[in-house]
DNA sequence: AATAGCGCTACTAATACTGTAGCATCCTTA
DNA sequence: TAAGGATGCTACAGTATTAGTAGCGCTATT
């Protein structure tokens, strides 16, 4: 799958709008999850695989390539870590943690 | 694909944590996009299809079923719309619009 | 020199998505 | 009362993506 570069056409959108590239990227399996897990701290390839509950190495590697190409993740001697930009992205989505718990509560307790 | 219900195991995770169910859901093609587009206002099935740049009806319908089951989208006489919960979710991710533009700028102008 | 761990690739099977056709239903308008 | 015309949605075949497993090439340790 090609890397969803802002300005170019991406999966599901011809417009080239940055938000569409971002939504394409984040709409791929484990993309959000990798960002989420990496915020817990940098990790080696195999550590990251374990944090992501045994995601297959081929997929992890594909996602990491994309995230690196888009400057959200960096690989250093300490392993993979979020870039500053990646941390910004995490900062935006981090409220999803708390929110998802309320949401789960609402659904499973059935407040209809 | 089964609906990622918080509390149950989902694609890529056995833990049942709400955040994992949410990340599974949002990691599906066009899930975020549909929420994004519906925030622009309620829409009928075919309107929504057009806003989503000709997403195939089968996929749109699948995504809508999931979003309805998870109380993020409602279908009314006026068509589909976000629920209150869905609007909350949108409120969290809405900064992605502005952020994606900066991000695009950083990548394409190459501030390396 | 053998062992163990690492990043990562290769390959196949399983699953998800795309794209098109079209059915059933509900308006219009004649 | 019936012939369009639009709508919500399903069916299905073809294609693309993901899962799962094996293992290679390398480095470090024993």
Coordinates of C-alpha atoms (C1' of nucleotides) in Angstrom, one line a residue:
Chain A
X1 CA 0.0 0.0 0.0
X2 CA 1.5 3.3 -0.9
X3 CA 2.2 5.9 1.7
X4 CA -0.6 8.5 2.1
X5 CA 1.4 11.6 1.3
X6 CA -0.5 14.9 1.9
X7 CA -1.0 16.7 -1.4
X8 CA -1.3 13.5 -3.4
X9 CA -4.3 11.2 -3.9
X10 CA -4.7 8.6 -1.3
X11 CA -6.9 5.6 -0.7
X12 CA -10.4 6.8 -0.9
X13 CA -9.7 10.4 -1.9
X14 CA -8.5 12.3 -4.9
X15 CA -8.5 15.8 -3.3
X16 CA -5.0 15.7 -1.8
X17 CA -6.2 17.4 1.4
X18 CA -4.0 16.8 4.3
X19 CA -6.8 15.6 6.5
X20 CA -7.6 12.9 3.9
X21 CA -4.0 11.6 3.9
X22 CA -4.1 11.6 7.7
X23 CA -7.4 9.7 7.8
X24 CA -6.1 7.2 5.3
X25 CA -3.0 6.6 7.4
X26 CA -4.8 6.4 10.7
X27 CA -7.4 4.1 9.1
X28 CA -4.8 1.4 8.6
X29 CA -4.6 -1.5 10.9
X30 CA -2.5 -0.8 14.0
X31 CA -1.4 2.7 12.8
X32 CA -3.1 4.4 15.7
X33 CA -2.1 1.6 18.0
X34 CA 1.6 1.9 17.2
X35 CA 1.5 5.6 18.0
X36 CA -0.4 4.9 21.1
X37 CA 2.1 2.3 22.3
X38 CA 5.2 4.2 21.3
X39 CA 4.0 7.1 23.6
X40 CA 4.6 4.7 26.5
X41 CA 8.3 5.0 25.6
X42 CA 10.6 4.1 22.9
X43 CA 10.9 0.4 22.0
X44 CA 12.9 -2.0 19.9
X45 CA 11.2 -3.8 17.1
X46 CA 10.5 -6.9 19.1
X47 CA 9.4 -5.0 22.2
X48 CA 7.0 -3.1 20.1
X49 CA 5.7 -6.3 18.6
X50 CA 4.9 -7.5 22.1
X51 CA 3.3 -4.3 23.2
X52 CA 1.1 -4.6 20.2
X53 CA 0.0 -8.0 21.3
X54 CA 1.9 -10.0 18.7
X55 CA 1.2 -8.0 15.7
X56 CA 2.9 -9.7 12.8
X57 CA 6.4 -8.5 12.0
X58 CA 5.6 -7.9 8.4
X59 CA 2.7 -5.6 9.2
X60 CA 4.6 -3.8 12.0
X61 CA 7.4 -3.2 9.6
X62 CA 5.1 -1.8 6.9
X63 CA 3.4 0.5 9.4
X64 CA 6.7 1.7 10.8
X65 CA 8.0 2.5 7.3
X66 CA 4.9 4.6 6.7
X67 CA 5.1 6.4 10.0
X68 CA 8.8 7.1 9.5
X69 CA 8.2 8.4 6.0
X70 CA 5.6 10.8 7.4
X71 CA 7.9 12.0 10.1
X72 CA 5.8 10.6 13.0
X73 CA 8.3 8.0 14.1
X74 CA 12.0 7.9 14.2
X75 CA 14.4 5.0 14.6
X76 CA 17.3 5.6 16.9
X77 CA 19.9 3.6 18.6
X78 CA 17.4 3.1 21.4
X79 CA 14.8 1.8 19.1
X80 CA 11.7 3.3 17.7
X81 CA 10.2 6.5 19.2
X82 CA 7.8 9.2 18.4
X83 CA 9.1 12.3 16.8
X84 CA 8.1 15.7 18.1
X85 CA 5.4 15.7 15.5
X86 CA 4.3 12.3 16.5
X87 CA 4.0 13.4 20.1
X88 CA 1.8 16.3 18.9
X89 CA -0.4 13.8 17.2
X90 CA -0.6 11.7 20.3
X91 CA -1.4 14.8 22.4
X92 CA -4.5 15.3 20.2
X93 CA -5.7 11.7 20.4
X94 CA -4.8 11.0 24.0
X95 CA -8.2 12.0 25.4
X96 CA -9.5 9.0 23.6
X97 CA -8.2 6.9 26.5
X98 CA -10.6 8.3 29.0
X99 CA -13.3 8.9 26.6
X100 CA -13.3 5.2 25.5
X101 CA -14.0 4.1 29.0
X102 CA -17.0 6.3 29.4
X103 CA -18.2 5.2 26.0
X104 CA -17.7 1.5 26.9
X105 CA -19.7 2.1 30.0
X106 CA -22.5 3.7 28.1
X107 CA -22.7 0.9 25.6
X108 CA -22.3 -2.1 27.9
X109 CA -24.5 -0.9 30.7
X110 CA -27.1 0.1 28.1
X111 CA -28.3 3.5 29.0
X112 CA -30.9 3.5 26.4
Chain B
X1 CA -15.9 -8.2 10.3
X2 CA -17.3 -8.4 13.7
X3 CA -18.2 -5.3 15.6
X4 CA -15.4 -4.2 18.1
X5 CA -17.4 -4.3 21.3
X6 CA -15.6 -2.9 24.3
X7 CA -15.1 -5.7 26.8
X8 CA -14.7 -8.3 24.2
X9 CA -11.7 -9.4 22.2
X10 CA -11.2 -7.4 19.0
X11 CA -9.0 -7.5 15.9
X12 CA -5.5 -7.4 17.2
X13 CA -6.3 -7.4 20.9
X14 CA -7.5 -9.9 23.5
X15 CA -7.6 -7.6 26.5
X16 CA -11.1 -6.2 26.1
X17 CA -9.9 -2.7 26.9
X18 CA -12.2 0.0 25.6
X19 CA -9.3 1.8 24.0
X20 CA -8.4 -1.3 22.0
X21 CA -12.0 -1.7 20.7
X22 CA -12.0 2.0 19.8
X23 CA -8.7 1.7 18.0
X24 CA -9.9 -1.3 16.1
X25 CA -13.0 0.5 15.0
X26 CA -11.2 3.7 14.0
X27 CA -8.6 1.6 12.2
X28 CA -11.1 0.4 9.7
X29 CA -11.3 2.0 6.3
X30 CA -13.4 5.1 6.2
X31 CA -14.6 4.8 9.9
X32 CA -13.0 8.1 10.9
X33 CA -14.0 9.6 7.5
X34 CA -17.6 8.9 8.0
X35 CA -17.6 10.5 11.5
X36 CA -15.8 13.4 10.0
X37 CA -18.2 13.9 7.1
X38 CA -21.3 13.4 9.2
X39 CA -20.2 16.2 11.5
X40 CA -20.8 18.5 8.5
X41 CA -24.4 17.7 9.0
X42 CA -26.8 14.7 8.7
X43 CA -27.0 13.0 5.3
X44 CA -28.9 10.4 3.5
X45 CA -27.2 7.2 2.4
X46 CA -26.4 8.4 -1.1
X47 CA -25.4 11.9 0.0
X48 CA -23.0 10.4 2.4
X49 CA -21.6 8.2 -0.3
X50 CA -20.9 11.3 -2.3
X51 CA -19.3 13.2 0.5
X52 CA -17.1 10.2 1.0
X53 CA -15.9 10.4 -2.6
X54 CA -17.8 7.4 -3.9
X55 CA -17.1 5.0 -1.2
X56 CA -18.7 1.7 -2.2
X57 CA -22.2 1.2 -0.8
X58 CA -21.3 -2.2 0.6
X59 CA -18.5 -0.8 2.7
X60 CA -20.5 2.3 3.7
X61 CA -23.3 0.2 4.9
X62 CA -21.0 -2.1 6.9
X63 CA -19.3 0.9 8.6
X64 CA -22.7 2.5 9.3
X65 CA -23.9 -0.7 10.9
X66 CA -20.9 -0.8 13.2
X67 CA -21.2 2.9 14.1
X68 CA -24.9 2.5 14.8
X69 CA -24.2 -0.6 17.0
X70 CA -21.7 1.4 18.9
X71 CA -24.0 4.3 19.4
X72 CA -21.9 6.8 17.5
X73 CA -24.3 7.2 14.6
X74 CA -28.1 7.2 14.4
X75 CA -30.4 6.9 11.5
X76 CA -33.4 9.2 11.5
X77 CA -36.0 10.3 9.1
X78 CA -33.5 13.0 8.0
X79 CA -30.9 10.4 7.3
X80 CA -27.8 9.5 9.2
X81 CA -26.4 11.7 11.9
X82 CA -23.9 11.6 14.7
X83 CA -25.3 10.8 18.1
X84 CA -24.3 12.9 21.1
X85 CA -21.6 10.4 21.8
X86 CA -20.5 10.6 18.2
X87 CA -20.2 14.3 18.5
X88 CA -18.1 13.9 21.6
X89 CA -15.8 11.7 19.6
X90 CA -15.7 14.2 16.8
X91 CA -14.9 17.0 19.3
X92 CA -11.8 15.1 20.4
X93 CA -10.5 14.4 16.9
X94 CA -11.5 17.7 15.3
X95 CA -8.1 19.4 16.0
X96 CA -6.7 16.9 13.5
X97 CA -8.0 19.2 10.8
X98 CA -5.7 22.1 11.6
X99 CA -2.9 19.9 12.7
X100 CA -2.9 17.9 9.5
X101 CA -2.3 21.1 7.6
X102 CA 0.8 22.0 9.6
X103 CA 2.0 18.5 9.3
X104 CA 1.6 18.5 5.6
X105 CA 3.5 21.7 5.4
X106 CA 6.3 20.3 7.4
X107 CA 6.6 17.2 5.3
X108 CA 6.2 18.6 1.9
X109 CA 8.3 21.8 2.4
X110 CA 10.9 19.5 3.9
X111 CA 12.1 21.2 7.1
X112 CA 14.9 18.7 7.6
Chain C
dA1 C1' 32.4 -22.0 17.8
dA2 C1' 28.2 -22.6 19.6
dT3 C1' 24.1 -20.2 21.3
dA4 C1' 21.0 -16.6 21.7
dG5 C1' 18.8 -12.5 20.6
dC6 C1' 17.8 -9.0 17.2
dG7 C1' 15.7 -6.5 12.9
dC8 C1' 13.6 -7.7 9.4
dT9 C1' 12.1 -10.4 4.9
dA10 C1' 9.4 -14.0 2.4
dC11 C1' 5.7 -16.5 1.6
dT12 C1' 0.9 -18.4 2.0
dA13 C1' -3.7 -18.4 3.8
dA14 C1' -7.3 -15.7 5.5
dT15 C1' -9.8 -11.6 5.6
dA16 C1' -11.3 -6.9 4.1
dC17 C1' -12.3 -3.6 0.5
dT18 C1' -13.7 -2.1 -4.4
dG19 C1' -16.6 -1.8 -8.0
dT20 C1' -20.6 -2.8 -10.5
dA21 C1' -25.1 -4.4 -11.1
dG22 C1' -29.5 -4.4 -9.6
dC23 C1' -33.6 -5.4 -6.4
dA24 C1' -37.3 -3.6 -3.6
dT25 C1' -39.6 0.4 -2.1
dC26 C1' -41.2 4.9 -2.1
dC27 C1' -42.4 9.2 -4.4
dT28 C1' -43.8 11.9 -8.5
dT29 C1' -46.3 13.0 -12.5
dA30 C1' -49.2 11.9 -16.0
Chain D
dT1 C1' -53.1 3.4 -12.2
dA2 C1' -49.1 3.0 -14.1
dA3 C1' -44.7 4.6 -15.8
dG4 C1' -40.6 6.9 -14.5
dG5 C1' -37.1 8.3 -11.2
dA6 C1' -34.7 8.4 -6.9
dT7 C1' -33.3 6.0 -2.7
dG8 C1' -31.6 2.5 0.7
dC9 C1' -29.4 -1.3 0.4
dT10 C1' -27.7 -6.3 -1.0
dA11 C1' -25.0 -9.6 -3.9
dC12 C1' -21.1 -11.1 -5.7
dA13 C1' -16.6 -11.4 -8.1
dG14 C1' -12.2 -9.5 -8.3
dT15 C1' -8.4 -7.3 -5.9
dA16 C1' -5.8 -5.5 -2.1
dT17 C1' -4.5 -5.9 2.7
dT18 C1' -3.5 -8.4 7.0
dA19 C1' -2.4 -12.6 9.7
dG20 C1' 0.7 -16.2 10.7
dT21 C1' 4.7 -18.6 10.5
dA22 C1' 9.4 -19.7 9.2
dG23 C1' 13.7 -18.3 9.0
dC24 C1' 17.9 -15.4 7.2
dG25 C1' 21.8 -12.4 8.2
dC26 C1' 23.9 -10.1 11.8
dT27 C1' 25.9 -9.0 16.5
dA28 C1' 26.9 -10.0 21.1
dT29 C1' 27.8 -13.2 24.6
dT30 C1' 29.7 -17.6 26.5

